[in-house]
PDB file of C-alpha atoms in Angstrom:
ATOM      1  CA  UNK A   1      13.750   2.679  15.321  1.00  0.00           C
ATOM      2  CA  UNK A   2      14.144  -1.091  16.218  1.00  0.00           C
ATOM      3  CA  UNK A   3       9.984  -2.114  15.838  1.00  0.00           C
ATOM      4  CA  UNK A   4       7.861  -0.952  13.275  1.00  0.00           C
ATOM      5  CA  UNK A   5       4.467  -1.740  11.673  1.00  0.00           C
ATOM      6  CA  UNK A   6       4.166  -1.379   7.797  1.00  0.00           C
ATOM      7  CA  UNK A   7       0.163  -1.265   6.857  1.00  0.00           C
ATOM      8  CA  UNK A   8      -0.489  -2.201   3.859  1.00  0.00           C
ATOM      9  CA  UNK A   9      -3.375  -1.410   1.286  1.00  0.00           C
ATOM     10  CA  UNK A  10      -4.231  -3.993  -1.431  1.00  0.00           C
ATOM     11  CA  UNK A  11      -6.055  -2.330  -4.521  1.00  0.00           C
ATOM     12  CA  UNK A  12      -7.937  -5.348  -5.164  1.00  0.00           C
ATOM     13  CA  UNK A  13     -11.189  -6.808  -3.861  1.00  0.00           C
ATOM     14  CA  UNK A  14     -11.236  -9.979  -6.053  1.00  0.00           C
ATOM     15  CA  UNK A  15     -11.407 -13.045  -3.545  1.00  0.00           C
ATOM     16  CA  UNK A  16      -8.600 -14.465  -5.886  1.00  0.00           C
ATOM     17  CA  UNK A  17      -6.492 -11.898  -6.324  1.00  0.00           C
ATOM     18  CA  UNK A  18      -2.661 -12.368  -6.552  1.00  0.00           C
ATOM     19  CA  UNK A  19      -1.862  -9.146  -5.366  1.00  0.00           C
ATOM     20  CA  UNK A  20      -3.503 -10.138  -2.253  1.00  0.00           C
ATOM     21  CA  UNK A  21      -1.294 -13.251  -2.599  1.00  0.00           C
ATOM     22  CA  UNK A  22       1.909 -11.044  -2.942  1.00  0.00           C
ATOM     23  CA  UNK A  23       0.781  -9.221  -0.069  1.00  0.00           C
ATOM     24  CA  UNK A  24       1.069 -12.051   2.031  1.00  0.00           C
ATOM     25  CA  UNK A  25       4.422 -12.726   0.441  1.00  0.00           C
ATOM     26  CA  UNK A  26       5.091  -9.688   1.951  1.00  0.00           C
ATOM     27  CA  UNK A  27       3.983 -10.497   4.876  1.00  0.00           C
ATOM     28  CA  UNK A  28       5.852 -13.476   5.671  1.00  0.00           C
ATOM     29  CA  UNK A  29       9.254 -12.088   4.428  1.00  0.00           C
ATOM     30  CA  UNK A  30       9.285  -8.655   6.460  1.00  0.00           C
ATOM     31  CA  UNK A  31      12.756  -8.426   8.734  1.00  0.00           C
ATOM     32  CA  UNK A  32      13.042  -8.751  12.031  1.00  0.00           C
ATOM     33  CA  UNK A  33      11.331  -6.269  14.061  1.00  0.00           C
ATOM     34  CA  UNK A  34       9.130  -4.922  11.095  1.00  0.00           C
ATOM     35  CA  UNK A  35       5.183  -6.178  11.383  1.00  0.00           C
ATOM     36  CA  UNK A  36       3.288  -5.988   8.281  1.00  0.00           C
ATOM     37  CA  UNK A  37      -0.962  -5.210   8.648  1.00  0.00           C
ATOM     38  CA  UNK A  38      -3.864  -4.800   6.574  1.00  0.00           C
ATOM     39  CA  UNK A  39      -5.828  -1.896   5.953  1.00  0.00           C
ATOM     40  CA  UNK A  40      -8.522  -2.437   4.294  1.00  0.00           C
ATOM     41  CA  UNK A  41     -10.616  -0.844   2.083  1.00  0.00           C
ATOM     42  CA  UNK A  42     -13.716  -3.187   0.810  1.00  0.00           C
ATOM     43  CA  UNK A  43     -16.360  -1.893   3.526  1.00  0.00           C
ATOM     44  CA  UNK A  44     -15.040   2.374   2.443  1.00  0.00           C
ATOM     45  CA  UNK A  45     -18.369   3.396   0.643  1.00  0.00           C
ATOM     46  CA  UNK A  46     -17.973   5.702  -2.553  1.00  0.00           C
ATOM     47  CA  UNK A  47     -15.938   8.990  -1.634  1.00  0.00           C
ATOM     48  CA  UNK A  48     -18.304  11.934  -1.888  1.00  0.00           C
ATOM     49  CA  UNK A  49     -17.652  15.421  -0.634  1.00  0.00           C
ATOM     50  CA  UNK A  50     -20.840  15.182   0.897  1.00  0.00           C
ATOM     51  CA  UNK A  51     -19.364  13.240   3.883  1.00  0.00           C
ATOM     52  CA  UNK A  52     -16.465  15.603   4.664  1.00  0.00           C
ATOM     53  CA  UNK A  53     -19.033  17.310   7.129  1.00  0.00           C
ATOM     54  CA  UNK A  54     -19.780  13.952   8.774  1.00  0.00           C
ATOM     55  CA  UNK A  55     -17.557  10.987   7.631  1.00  0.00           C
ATOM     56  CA  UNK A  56     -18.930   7.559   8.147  1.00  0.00           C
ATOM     57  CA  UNK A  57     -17.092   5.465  10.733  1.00  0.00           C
ATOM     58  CA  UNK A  58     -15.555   2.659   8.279  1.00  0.00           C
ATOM     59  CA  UNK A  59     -13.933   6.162   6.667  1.00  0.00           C
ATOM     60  CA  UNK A  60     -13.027   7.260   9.775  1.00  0.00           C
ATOM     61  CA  UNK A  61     -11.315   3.976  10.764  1.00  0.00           C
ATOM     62  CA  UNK A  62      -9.550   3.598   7.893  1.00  0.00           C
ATOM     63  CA  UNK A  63      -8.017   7.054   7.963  1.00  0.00           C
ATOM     64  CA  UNK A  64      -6.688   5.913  11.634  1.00  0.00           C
ATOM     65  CA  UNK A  65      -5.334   2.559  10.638  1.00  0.00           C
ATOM     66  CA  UNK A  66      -2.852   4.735   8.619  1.00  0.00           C
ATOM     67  CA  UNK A  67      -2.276   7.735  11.137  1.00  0.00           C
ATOM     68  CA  UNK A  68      -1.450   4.123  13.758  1.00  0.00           C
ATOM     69  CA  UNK A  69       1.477   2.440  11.159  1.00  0.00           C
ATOM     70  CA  UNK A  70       4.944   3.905  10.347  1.00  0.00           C
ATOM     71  CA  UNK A  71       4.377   3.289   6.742  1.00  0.00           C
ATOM     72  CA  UNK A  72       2.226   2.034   3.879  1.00  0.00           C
ATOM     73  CA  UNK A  73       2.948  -0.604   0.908  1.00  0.00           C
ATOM     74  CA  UNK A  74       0.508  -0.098  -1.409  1.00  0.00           C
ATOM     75  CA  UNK A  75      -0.236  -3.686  -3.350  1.00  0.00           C
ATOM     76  CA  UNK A  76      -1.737  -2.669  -6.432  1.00  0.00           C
ATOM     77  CA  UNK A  77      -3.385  -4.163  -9.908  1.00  0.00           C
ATOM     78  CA  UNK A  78      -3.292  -2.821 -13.377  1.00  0.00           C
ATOM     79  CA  UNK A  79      -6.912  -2.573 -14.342  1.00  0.00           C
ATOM     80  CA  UNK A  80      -6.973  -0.520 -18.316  1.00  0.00           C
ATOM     81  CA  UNK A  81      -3.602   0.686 -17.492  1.00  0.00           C
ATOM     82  CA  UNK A  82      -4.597   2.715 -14.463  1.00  0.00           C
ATOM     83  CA  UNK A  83      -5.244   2.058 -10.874  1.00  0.00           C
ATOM     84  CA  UNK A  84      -8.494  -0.174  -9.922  1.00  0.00           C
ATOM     85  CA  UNK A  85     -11.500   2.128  -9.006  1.00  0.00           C
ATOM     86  CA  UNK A  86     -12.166   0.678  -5.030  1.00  0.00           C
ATOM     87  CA  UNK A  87      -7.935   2.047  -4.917  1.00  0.00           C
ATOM     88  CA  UNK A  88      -8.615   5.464  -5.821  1.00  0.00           C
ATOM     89  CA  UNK A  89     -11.763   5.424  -3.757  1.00  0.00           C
ATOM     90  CA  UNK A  90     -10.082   4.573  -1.126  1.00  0.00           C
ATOM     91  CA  UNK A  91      -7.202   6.967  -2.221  1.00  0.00           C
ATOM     92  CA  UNK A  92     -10.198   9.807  -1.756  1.00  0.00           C
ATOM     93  CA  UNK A  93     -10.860   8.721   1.447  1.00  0.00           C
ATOM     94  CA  UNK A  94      -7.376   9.382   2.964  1.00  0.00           C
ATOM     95  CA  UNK A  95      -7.189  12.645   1.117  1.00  0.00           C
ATOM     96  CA  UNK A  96     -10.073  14.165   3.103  1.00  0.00           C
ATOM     97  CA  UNK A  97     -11.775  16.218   4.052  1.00  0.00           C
ATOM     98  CA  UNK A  98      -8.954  19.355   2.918  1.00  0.00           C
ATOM     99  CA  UNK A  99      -6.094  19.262   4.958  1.00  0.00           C
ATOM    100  CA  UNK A 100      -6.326  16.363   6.735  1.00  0.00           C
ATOM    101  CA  UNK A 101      -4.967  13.818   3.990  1.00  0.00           C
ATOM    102  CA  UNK A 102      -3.769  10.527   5.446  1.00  0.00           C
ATOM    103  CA  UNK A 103      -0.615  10.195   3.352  1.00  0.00           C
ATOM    104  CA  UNK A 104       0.959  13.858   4.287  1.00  0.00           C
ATOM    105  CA  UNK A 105       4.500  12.564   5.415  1.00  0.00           C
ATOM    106  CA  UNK A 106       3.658   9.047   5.531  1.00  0.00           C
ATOM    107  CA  UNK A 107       6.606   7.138   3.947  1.00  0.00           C
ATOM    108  CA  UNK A 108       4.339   4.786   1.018  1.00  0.00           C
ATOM    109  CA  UNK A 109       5.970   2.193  -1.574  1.00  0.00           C
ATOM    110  CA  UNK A 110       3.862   0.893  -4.720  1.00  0.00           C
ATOM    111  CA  UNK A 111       4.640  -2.740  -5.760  1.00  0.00           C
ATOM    112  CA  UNK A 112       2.249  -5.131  -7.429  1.00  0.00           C
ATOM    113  CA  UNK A 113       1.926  -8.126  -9.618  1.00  0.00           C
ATOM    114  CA  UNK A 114       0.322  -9.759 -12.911  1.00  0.00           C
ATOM    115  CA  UNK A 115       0.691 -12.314 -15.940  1.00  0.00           C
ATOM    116  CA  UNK A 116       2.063  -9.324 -17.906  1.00  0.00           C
ATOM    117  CA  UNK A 117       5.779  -8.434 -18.844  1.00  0.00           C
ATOM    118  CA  UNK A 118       5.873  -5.012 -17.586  1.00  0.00           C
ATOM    119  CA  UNK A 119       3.242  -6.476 -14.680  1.00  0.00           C
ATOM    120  CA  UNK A 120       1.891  -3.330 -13.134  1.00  0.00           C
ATOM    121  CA  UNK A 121       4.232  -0.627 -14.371  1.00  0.00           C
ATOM    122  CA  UNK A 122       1.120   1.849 -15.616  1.00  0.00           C
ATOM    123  CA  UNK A 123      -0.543   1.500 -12.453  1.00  0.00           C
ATOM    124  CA  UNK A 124       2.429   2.038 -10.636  1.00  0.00           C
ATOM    125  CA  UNK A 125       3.015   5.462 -12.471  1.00  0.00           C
ATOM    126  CA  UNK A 126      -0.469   6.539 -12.152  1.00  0.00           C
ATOM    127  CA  UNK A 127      -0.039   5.923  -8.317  1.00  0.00           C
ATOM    128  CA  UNK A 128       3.057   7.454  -7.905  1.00  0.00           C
ATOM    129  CA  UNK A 129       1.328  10.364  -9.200  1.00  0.00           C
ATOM    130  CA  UNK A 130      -1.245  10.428  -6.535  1.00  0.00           C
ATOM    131  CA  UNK A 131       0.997   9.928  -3.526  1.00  0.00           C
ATOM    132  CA  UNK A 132       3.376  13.309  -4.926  1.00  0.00           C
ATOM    133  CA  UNK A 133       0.331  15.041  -4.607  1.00  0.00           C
ATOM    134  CA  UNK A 134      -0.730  13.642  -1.309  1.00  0.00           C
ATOM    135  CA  UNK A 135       3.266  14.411  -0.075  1.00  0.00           C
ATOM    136  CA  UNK A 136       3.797  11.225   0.803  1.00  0.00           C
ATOM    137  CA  UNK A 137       7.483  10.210   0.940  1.00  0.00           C
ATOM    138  CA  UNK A 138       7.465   7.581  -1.728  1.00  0.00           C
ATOM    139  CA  UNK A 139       9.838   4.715  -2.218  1.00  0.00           C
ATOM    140  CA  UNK A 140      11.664   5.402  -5.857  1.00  0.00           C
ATOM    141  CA  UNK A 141      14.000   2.288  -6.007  1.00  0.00           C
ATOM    142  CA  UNK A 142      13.581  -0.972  -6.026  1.00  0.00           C
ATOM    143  CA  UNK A 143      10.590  -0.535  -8.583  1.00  0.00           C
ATOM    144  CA  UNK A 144       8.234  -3.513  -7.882  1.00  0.00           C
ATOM    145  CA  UNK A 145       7.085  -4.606 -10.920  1.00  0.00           C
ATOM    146  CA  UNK A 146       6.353  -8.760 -10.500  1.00  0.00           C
ATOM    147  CA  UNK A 147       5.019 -10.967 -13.107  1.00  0.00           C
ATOM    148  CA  UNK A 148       2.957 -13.607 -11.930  1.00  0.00           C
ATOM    149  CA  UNK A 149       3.555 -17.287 -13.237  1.00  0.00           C
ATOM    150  CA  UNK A 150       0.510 -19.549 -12.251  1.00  0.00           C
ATOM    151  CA  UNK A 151       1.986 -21.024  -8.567  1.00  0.00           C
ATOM    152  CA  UNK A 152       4.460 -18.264  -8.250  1.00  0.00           C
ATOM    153  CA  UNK A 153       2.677 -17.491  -4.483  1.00  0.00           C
ATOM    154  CA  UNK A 154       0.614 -19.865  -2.796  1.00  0.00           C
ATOM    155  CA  UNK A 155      -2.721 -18.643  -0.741  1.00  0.00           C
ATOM    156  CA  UNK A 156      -0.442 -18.513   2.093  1.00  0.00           C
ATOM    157  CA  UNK A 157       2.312 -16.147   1.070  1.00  0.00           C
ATOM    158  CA  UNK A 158       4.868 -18.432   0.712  1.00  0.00           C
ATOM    159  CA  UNK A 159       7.203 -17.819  -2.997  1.00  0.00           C
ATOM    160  CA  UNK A 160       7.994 -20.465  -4.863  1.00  0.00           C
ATOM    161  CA  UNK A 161      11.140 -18.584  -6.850  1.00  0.00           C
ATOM    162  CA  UNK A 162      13.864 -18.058  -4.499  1.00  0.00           C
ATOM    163  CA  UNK A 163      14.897 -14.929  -6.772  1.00  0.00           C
ATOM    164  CA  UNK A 164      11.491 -13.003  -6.714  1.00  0.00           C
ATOM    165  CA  UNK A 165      11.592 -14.026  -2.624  1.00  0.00           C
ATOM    166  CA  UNK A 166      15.306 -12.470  -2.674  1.00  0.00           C
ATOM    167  CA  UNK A 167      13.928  -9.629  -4.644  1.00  0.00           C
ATOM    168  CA  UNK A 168      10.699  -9.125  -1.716  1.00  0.00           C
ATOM    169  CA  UNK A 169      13.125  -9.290   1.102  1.00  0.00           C
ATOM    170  CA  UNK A 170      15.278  -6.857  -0.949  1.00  0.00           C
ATOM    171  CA  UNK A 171      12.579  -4.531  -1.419  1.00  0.00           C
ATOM    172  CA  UNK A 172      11.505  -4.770   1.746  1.00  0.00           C
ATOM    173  CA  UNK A 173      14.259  -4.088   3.672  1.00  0.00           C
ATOM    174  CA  UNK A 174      14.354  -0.541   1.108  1.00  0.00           C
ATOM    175  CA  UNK A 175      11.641   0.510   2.493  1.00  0.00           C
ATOM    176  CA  UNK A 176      12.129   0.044   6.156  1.00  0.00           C
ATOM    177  CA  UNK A 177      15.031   2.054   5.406  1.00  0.00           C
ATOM    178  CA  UNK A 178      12.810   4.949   4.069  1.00  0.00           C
ATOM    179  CA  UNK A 179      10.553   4.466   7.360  1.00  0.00           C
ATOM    180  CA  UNK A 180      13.516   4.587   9.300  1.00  0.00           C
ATOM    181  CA  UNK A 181      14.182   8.266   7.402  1.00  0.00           C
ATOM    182  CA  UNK A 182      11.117   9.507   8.267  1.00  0.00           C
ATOM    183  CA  UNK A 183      10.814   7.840  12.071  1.00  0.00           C
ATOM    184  CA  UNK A 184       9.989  10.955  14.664  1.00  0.00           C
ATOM    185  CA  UNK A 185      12.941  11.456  16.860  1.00  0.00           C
ATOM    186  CA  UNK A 186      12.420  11.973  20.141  1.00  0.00           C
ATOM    187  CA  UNK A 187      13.216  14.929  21.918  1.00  0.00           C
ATOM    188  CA  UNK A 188      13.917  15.447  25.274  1.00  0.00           C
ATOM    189  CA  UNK A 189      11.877  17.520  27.827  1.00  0.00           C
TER     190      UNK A 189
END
């Protein structure tokens, strides 16, 4: 595989949130031939099994935008030591309706940041959890636990720590390898 495209899901809605920031850290450090997109998820209404029937277009979009990339980086918060709410939502989306989850051989990492020493190591686990479930090829090592210090990523992506932007590119290039794994291979006619 020589091009890919990475989506990626941020678990926060918070107009200043620094795992959005981190995201487009991301972003701007992918390797060569790897693009990195948004999915989003702050339209997805609540999950209820109500829609599986009939599921609303922004559902329905969102459940394309990751059948259309070769992998997913989730960019999650710690909110109580779990995953935020609008994330798991959002998580319930993919998943249905039955047998028709999202993440089912999708290659997925976890990474995410805050002030905190173990930054968002719970969340992380609780997430990890999730994406077994869901079968999704999940990215063990490099972990990517980042604690924020105030002007560690500007609004633009850039890092201001050459060893946390070593450590992106690092991770990064991990997980391209993982997507690389799991590429479909071609077969001839």
């Amino acid at each position: 595989m020589t091009d890919r495209t990475i989506g990626y899901i941020v678990g926060s809605i918070s107009s200043t949130s620094i795992n959005r920031r981190l995201a487009k850290a991301l972003e701007r450090l992918a390797p060569a031939g790897t693009t990195l997109v948004e999915i989003p998820i702050k339209d997805l209404p609540f999950y209820s099994p109500d829609h599986d029937a009939d599921y609303p277009q922004v559902a329905r979009d969102f459940k394309q935008a990751i059948a259309d990339v070769d992998g997913v980086i989730i960019v999650t918060p710690e909110y109580s030591r779990s995953i935020p709410g609008v994330l798991k939502n959002a998580l319930d989306w993919a998943a249905r309706p039955w047998g028709q989850g999202s993440f089912d051989g999708k290659p997925t990492a976890v990474i995410g940041t805050s002030g905190g020493g173990i930054a968002t190591a719970a969340a992380q686990q609780h997430l990890k959890a999730i994406l077994s479930h869901y079968n999704a090829p999940t990215l063990g090592q490099p972990e990517g636990y980042v604690q924020t210090t105030p002007g560690l990523f500007t609004e633009t992506g850039e890092v201001t720590n050459e060893q946390t932007a070593e450590f992106l590119v690092a991770y990064l290039e991990a997980f391209t390898a993982l997507v690389e794994r799991y590429a479909p291979v071609a077969v001839a006619a």
